[in-house]
Short mmCIF file of C-alpha atoms in Angstrom, two decimals:
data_model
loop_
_atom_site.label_atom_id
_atom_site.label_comp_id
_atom_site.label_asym_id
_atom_site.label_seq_id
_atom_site.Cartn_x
_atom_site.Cartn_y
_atom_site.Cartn_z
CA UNK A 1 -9.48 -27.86 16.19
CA UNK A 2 -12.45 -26.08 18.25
CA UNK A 3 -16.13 -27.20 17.01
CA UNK A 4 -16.99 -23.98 18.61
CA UNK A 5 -18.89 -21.70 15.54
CA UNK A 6 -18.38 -18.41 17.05
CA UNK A 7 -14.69 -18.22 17.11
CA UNK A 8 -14.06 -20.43 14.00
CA UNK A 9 -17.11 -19.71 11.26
CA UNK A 10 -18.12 -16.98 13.24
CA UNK A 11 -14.97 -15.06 13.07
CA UNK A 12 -14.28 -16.09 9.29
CA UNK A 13 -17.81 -14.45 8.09
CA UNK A 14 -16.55 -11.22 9.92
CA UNK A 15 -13.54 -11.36 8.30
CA UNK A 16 -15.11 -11.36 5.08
CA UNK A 17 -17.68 -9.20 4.86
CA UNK A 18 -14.37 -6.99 5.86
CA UNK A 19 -12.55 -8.24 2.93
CA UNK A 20 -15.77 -7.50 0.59
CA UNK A 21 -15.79 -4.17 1.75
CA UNK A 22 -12.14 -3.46 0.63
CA UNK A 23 -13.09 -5.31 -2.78
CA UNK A 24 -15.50 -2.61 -3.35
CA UNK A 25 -13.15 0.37 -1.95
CA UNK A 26 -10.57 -1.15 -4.16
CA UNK A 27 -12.60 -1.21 -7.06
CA UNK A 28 -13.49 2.54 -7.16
CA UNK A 29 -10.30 3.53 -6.91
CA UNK A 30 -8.95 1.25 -9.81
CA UNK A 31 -11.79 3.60 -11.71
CA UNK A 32 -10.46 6.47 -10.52
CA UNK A 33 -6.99 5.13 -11.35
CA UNK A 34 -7.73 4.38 -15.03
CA UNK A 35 -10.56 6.88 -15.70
CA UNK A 36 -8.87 10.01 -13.78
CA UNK A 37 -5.71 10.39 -14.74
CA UNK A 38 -4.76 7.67 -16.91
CA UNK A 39 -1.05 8.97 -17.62
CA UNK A 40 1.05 6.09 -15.88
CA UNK A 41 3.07 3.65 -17.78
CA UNK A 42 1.96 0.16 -19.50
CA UNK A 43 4.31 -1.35 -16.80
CA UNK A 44 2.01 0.41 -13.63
CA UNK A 45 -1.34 -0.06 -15.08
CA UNK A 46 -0.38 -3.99 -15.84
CA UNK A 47 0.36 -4.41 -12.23
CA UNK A 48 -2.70 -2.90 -11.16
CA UNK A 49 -5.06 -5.24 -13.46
CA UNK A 50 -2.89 -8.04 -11.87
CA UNK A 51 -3.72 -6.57 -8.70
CA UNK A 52 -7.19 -6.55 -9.62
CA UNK A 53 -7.46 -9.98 -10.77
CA UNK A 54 -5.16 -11.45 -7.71
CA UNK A 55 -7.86 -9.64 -5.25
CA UNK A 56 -11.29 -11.02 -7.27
CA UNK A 57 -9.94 -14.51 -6.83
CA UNK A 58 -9.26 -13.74 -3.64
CA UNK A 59 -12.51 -12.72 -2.62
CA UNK A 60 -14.17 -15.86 -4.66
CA UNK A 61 -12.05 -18.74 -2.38
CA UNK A 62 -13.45 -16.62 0.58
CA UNK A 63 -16.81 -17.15 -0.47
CA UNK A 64 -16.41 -20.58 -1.42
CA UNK A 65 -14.61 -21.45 1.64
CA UNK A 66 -17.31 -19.98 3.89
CA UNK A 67 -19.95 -21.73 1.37
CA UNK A 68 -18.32 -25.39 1.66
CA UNK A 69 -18.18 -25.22 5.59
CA UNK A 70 -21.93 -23.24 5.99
CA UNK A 71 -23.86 -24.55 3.12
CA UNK A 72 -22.48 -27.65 1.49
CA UNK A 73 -21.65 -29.12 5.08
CA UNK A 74 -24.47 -27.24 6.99
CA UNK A 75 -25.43 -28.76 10.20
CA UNK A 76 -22.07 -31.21 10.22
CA UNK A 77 -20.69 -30.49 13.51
CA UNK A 78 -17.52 -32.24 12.79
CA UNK A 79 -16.29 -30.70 9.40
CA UNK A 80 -13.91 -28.63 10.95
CA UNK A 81 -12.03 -31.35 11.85
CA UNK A 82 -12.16 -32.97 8.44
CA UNK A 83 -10.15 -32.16 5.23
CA UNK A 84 -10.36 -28.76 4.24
CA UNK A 85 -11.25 -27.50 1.25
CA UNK A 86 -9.24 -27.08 -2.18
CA UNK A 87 -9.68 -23.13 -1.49
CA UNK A 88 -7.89 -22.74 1.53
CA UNK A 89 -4.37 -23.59 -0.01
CA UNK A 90 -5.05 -21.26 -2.61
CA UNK A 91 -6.18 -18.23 -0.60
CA UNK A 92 -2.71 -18.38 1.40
CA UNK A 93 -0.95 -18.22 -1.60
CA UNK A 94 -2.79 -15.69 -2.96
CA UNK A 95 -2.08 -13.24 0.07
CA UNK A 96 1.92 -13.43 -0.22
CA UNK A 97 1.46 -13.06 -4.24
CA UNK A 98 -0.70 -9.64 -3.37
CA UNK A 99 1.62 -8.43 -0.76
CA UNK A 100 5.24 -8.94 -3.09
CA UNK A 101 3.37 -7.11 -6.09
CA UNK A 102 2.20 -3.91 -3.59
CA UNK A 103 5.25 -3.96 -1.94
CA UNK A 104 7.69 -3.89 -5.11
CA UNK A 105 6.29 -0.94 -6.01
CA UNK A 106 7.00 0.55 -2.82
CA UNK A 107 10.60 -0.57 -2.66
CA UNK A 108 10.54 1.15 -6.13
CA UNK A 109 9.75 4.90 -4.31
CA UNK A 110 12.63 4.02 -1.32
CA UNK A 111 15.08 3.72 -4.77
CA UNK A 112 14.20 6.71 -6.80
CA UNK A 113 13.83 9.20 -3.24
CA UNK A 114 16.76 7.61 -1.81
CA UNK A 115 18.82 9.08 -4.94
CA UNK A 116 19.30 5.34 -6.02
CA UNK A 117 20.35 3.68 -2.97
CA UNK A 118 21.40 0.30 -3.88
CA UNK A 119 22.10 -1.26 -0.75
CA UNK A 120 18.80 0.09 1.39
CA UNK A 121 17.06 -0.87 -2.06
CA UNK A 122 18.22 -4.54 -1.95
CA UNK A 123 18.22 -4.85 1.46
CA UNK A 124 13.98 -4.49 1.38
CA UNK A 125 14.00 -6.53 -1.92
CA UNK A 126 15.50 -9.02 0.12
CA UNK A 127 13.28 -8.85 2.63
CA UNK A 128 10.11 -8.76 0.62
CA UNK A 129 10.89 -11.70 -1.05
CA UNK A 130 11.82 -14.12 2.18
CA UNK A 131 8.43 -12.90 2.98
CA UNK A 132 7.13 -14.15 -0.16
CA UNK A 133 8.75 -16.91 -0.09
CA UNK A 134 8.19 -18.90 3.51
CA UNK A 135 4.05 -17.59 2.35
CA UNK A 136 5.04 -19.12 -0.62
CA UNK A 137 5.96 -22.37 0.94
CA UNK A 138 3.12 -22.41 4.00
CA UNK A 139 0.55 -22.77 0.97
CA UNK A 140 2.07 -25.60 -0.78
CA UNK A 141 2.62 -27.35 2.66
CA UNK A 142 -1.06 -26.49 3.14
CA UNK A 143 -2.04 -28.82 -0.16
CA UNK A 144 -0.37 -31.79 1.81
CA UNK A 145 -1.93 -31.27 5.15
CA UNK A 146 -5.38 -32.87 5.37
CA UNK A 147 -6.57 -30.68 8.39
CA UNK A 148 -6.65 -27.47 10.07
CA UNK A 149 -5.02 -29.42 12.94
CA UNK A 150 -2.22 -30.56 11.23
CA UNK A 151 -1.15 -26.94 10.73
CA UNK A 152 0.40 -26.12 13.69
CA UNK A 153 3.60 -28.50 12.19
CA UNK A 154 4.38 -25.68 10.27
CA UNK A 155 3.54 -23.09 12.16
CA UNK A 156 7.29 -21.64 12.30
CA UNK A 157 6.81 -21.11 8.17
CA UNK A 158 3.93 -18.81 9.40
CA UNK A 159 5.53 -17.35 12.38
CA UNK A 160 8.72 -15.81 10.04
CA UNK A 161 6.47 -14.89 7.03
CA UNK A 162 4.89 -12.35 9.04
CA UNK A 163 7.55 -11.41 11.45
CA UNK A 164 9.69 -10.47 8.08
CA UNK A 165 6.77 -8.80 6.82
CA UNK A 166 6.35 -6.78 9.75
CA UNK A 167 10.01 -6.04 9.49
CA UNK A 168 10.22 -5.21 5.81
CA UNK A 169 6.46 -2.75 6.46
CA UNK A 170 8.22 -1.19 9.04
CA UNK A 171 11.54 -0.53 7.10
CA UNK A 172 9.83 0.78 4.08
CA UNK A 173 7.34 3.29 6.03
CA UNK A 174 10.57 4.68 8.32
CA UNK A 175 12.86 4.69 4.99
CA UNK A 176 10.14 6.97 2.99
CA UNK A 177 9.08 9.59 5.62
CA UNK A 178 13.29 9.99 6.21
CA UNK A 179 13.62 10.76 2.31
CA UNK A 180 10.24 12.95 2.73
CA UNK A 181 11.54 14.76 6.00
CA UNK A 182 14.39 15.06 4.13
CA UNK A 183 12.85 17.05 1.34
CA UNK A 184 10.75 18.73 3.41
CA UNK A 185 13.78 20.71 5.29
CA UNK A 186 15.09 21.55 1.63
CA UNK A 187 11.54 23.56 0.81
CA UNK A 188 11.07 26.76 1.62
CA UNK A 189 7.35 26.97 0.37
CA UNK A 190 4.65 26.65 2.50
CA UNK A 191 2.09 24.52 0.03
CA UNK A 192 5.17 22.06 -0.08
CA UNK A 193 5.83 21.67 2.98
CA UNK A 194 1.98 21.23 3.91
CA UNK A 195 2.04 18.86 0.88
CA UNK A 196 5.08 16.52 2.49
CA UNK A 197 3.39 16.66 5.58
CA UNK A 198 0.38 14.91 4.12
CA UNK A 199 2.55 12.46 1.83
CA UNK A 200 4.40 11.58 5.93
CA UNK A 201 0.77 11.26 7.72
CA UNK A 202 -0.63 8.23 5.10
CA UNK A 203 3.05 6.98 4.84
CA UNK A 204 3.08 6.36 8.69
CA UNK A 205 -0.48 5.26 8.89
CA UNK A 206 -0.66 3.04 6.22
CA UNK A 207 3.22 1.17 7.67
CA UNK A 208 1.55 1.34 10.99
CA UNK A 209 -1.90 -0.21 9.85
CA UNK A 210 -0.35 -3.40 8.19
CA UNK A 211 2.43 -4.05 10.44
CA UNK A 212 -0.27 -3.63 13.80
CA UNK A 213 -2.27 -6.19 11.39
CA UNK A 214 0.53 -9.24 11.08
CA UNK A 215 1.57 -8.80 14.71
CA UNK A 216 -2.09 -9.51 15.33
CA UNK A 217 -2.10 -12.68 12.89
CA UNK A 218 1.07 -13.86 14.81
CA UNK A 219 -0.65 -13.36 18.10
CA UNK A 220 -3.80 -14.67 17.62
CA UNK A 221 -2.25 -17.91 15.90
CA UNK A 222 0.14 -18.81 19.16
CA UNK A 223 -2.81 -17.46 21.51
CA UNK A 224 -5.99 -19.40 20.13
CA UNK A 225 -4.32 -21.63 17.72
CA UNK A 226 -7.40 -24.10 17.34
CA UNK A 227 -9.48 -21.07 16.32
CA UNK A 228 -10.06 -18.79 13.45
CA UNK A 229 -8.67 -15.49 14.80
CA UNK A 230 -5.04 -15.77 12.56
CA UNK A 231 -7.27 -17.10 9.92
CA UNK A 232 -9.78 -13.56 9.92
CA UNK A 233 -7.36 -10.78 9.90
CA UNK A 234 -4.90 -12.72 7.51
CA UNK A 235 -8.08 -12.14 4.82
CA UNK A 236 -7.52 -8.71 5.18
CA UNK A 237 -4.23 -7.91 4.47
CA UNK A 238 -4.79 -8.54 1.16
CA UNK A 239 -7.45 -5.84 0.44
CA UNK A 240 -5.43 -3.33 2.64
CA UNK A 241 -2.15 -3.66 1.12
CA UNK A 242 -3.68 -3.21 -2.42
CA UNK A 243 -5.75 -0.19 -1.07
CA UNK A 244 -2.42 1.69 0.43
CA UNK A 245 -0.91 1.25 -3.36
CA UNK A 246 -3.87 2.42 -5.01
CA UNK A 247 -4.83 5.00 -2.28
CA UNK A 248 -1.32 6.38 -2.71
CA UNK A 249 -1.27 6.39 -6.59
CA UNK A 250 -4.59 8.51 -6.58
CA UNK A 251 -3.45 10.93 -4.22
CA UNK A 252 -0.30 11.72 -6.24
CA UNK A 253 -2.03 12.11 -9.37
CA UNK A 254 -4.72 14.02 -7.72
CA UNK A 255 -1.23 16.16 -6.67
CA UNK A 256 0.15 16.15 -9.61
CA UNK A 257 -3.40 16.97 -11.40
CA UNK A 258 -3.37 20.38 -9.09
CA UNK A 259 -0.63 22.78 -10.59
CA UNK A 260 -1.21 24.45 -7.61
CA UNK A 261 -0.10 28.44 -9.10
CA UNK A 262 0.05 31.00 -7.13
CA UNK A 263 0.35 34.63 -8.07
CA UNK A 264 2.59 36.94 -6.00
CA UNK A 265 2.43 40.37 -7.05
CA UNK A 266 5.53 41.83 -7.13
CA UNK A 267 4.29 45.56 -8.97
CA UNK A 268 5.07 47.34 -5.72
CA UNK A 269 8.38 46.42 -5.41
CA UNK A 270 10.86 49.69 -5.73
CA UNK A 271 14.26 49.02 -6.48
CA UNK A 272 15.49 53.06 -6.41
CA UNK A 273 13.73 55.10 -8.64
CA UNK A 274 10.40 55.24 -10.30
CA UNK A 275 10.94 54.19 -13.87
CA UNK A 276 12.91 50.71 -12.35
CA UNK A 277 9.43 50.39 -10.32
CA UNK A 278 7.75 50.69 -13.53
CA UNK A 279 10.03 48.50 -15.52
CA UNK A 280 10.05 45.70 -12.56
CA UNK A 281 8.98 42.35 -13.07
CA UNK A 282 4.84 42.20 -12.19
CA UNK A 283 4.28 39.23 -11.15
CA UNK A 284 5.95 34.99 -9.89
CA UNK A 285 4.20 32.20 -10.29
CA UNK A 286 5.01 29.21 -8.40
CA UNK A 287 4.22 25.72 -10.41
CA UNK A 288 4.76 22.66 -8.01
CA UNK A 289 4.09 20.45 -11.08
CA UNK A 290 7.58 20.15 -12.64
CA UNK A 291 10.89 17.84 -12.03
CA UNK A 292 13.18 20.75 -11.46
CA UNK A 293 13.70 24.61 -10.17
CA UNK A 294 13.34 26.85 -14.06
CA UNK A 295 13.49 30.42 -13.42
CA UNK A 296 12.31 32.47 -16.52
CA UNK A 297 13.11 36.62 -16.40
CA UNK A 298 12.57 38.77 -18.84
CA UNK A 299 10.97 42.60 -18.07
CA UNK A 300 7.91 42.27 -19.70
CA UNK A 301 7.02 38.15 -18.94
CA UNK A 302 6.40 37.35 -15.15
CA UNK A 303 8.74 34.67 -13.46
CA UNK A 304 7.97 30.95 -13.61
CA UNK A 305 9.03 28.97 -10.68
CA UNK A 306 8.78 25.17 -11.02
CA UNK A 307 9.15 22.76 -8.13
CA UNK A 308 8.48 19.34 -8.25
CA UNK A 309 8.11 17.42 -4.36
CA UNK A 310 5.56 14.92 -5.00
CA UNK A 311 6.33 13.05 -8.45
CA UNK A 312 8.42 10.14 -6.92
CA UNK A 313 6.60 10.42 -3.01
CA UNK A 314 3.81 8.16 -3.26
#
């Protein structure tokens, strides 16, 4: 293990004030989540106290971890290559814990736009929860090794949680913009289709962003392995992953918040004679904030045209 401060220390402190800045993003939005909207299920709002919780005790064994090695051993030149502390263990099983809650629920949106698609479905369970698992087992091995040296025996526990993880982020993202190109061809409205376009842009970015981030954690760790680059932007993923389900949540309620109506008059319209003019329907409204196509005529009420593109998308 390097004794060198700038790319052990150094990089850790970066890595959290990162992480402390995603606390606070994530905190706003789990206001907006539960004093915005507010109409999700016992079942989502539980997961996204959990998620809360899981990323507060996160954040606290990053600042004790960076407390023990700058405060409590300040000035020892040699405490990186002594035992670590009790926090480190704990923060790499917190990560995996984070990461199989977020990603569940985006499994969840592959099997309700995929028209109930058990074998894609399982098949991304599965993965998920290898993932889980082999983080799962890194952090208990972590209790038993003394050192930050004595890591690199199980290094191939690390190496295949985050190549599965990259796998399984990369699956999900390219399974949900097929389903949303998908609807996207079956629209004929213009708001929609602008609409699915936006839902595609995050999905991609968001895959893209955490996938980029765990190749980086693999790369770093079989690169500079007696440094703290692997150690830095695996901090992160736990604030980012619980940002893209929150971000996404928000955004669909903030959809499904916007009825989106709009009026096309239709007064003009001749169909033959004048008193079929006057008698024609006036006006269509077009409400994207339903689960299904209703089409109500009568010759005195206007037409109401429900679509619904966005409940299941995010």
């Amino acid at each position: 293990m390097s004794t060198a401060f700038d790319s052990t220390l150094g990089v850790d402190v970066i890595g959290g004030y990162v992480t402390a800045i995603l606390y606070g993003i994530f905190c706003l939005q789990c206001h907006i989540f539960f004093h915005g909207f507010g109409r999700e299920g016992q079942l989502l709002k539980s997961s996204v106290v959990l998620l809360w919780i899981l990323n507060t005790f996160h954040l606290i064994l990053i600042v004790h971890f960076n407390y023990w090695y700058m405060v409590t051993n300040f000035g020892n030149i040699f405490v990186l290559q002594q035992h670590h502390p009790w926090s480190t263990p704990l923060f790499f099983l917190i990560t995996p814990t984070t990461n199989l809650l977020v990603k569940s629920w985006f499994v969840h949106r592959v099997w309700i736009l995929s028209g109930k698609n058990l074998l894609l479905t399982a098949c991304l369970a599965c993965g998920v929860i290898v993932s889980w698992a082999f983080g799962l087992a890194f952090s208990i091995e972590l209790f038993v090794l003394p050192t930050f040296a004595s890591y690199s025996k199980e290094n191939w526990m690390f190496y295949t949680e985050f190549t599965v993880e990259t796998l399984t982020d990369l699956a999900i993202s390219a399974s949900l913009c097929l389903f949303l190109l998908r609807q996207r061809k079956q629209t004929a409205f213009k708001q929609t289709f602008s609409i699915i376009n936006i839902l595609l842009i995050y999905t991609v970015n968001t895959g893209l962003l955490t996938s980029i981030l765990c190749l980086i954690s693999i790369i770093t760790r079989i690169l500079q392995p007696d440094n703290f680059y692997f150690f830095a932007t695996y901090m992160i993923l736990s604030g980012l992953y619980s940002n893209a389900l929150l971000g996404s949540l928000n955004a669909r309620d903030w959809f499904r918040q916007e009825p989106a109506l709009i009026a096309i008059p239709l007064s003009n319209l001749t169909h033959g004679s004048s008193q079929q003019s006057r008698n024609a329907v006036s006006s269509a409204a077009l409400n994207l904030d339903a689960c299904a196509v209703h089409e109500q005529r009568s010759t005195q009420d206007p037409i109401h045209v429900e679509v619904d593109v966005i409940k299941a998308e995010l």
